[in-house]
Amino acid sequence: MTASARAEHQGRLRRRYWEDWFDITGGPLARAYHLLEKIDLGPERNSGHGPLLEFNVGGHPGDSTHYVNAKDMLSLSLLQARLVDLKLPIKIVKGE
């Protein structure tokens, strides 16, 4: 392998590392996923008595994005109320 081919390969590996880090750990979706995963959100997930949240890893093969979806606006409202109850300075805002 030539020096330029090696440098190009290392550049691709670095880029892939940072993309994975963003999708799994450091990006806003991943940070929300890991934060909400650790918080006591009240009743068991999908029990119908608390916010109905879907914790997802990847939307298709090869995708490792960590993200959370709320089933509906009521779930978002219940989640925001729970965050307020826990005195967490987090405000849910509408995404794009």
Coordinates of C-alpha atoms in Angstrom, one line a residue, residues 73 76 80 90-96:
M73 CA -48.2 14.6 21.6
L76 CA -44.4 14.3 24.9
Q80 CA -42.1 16.9 29.9
I90 CA -34.7 19.8 30.0
K91 CA -37.3 21.4 27.7
I92 CA -38.7 19.4 24.9
V93 CA -38.9 21.3 21.6
K94 CA -40.3 20.5 18.3
G95 CA -37.7 19.1 15.9
E96 CA -37.6 19.4 12.1

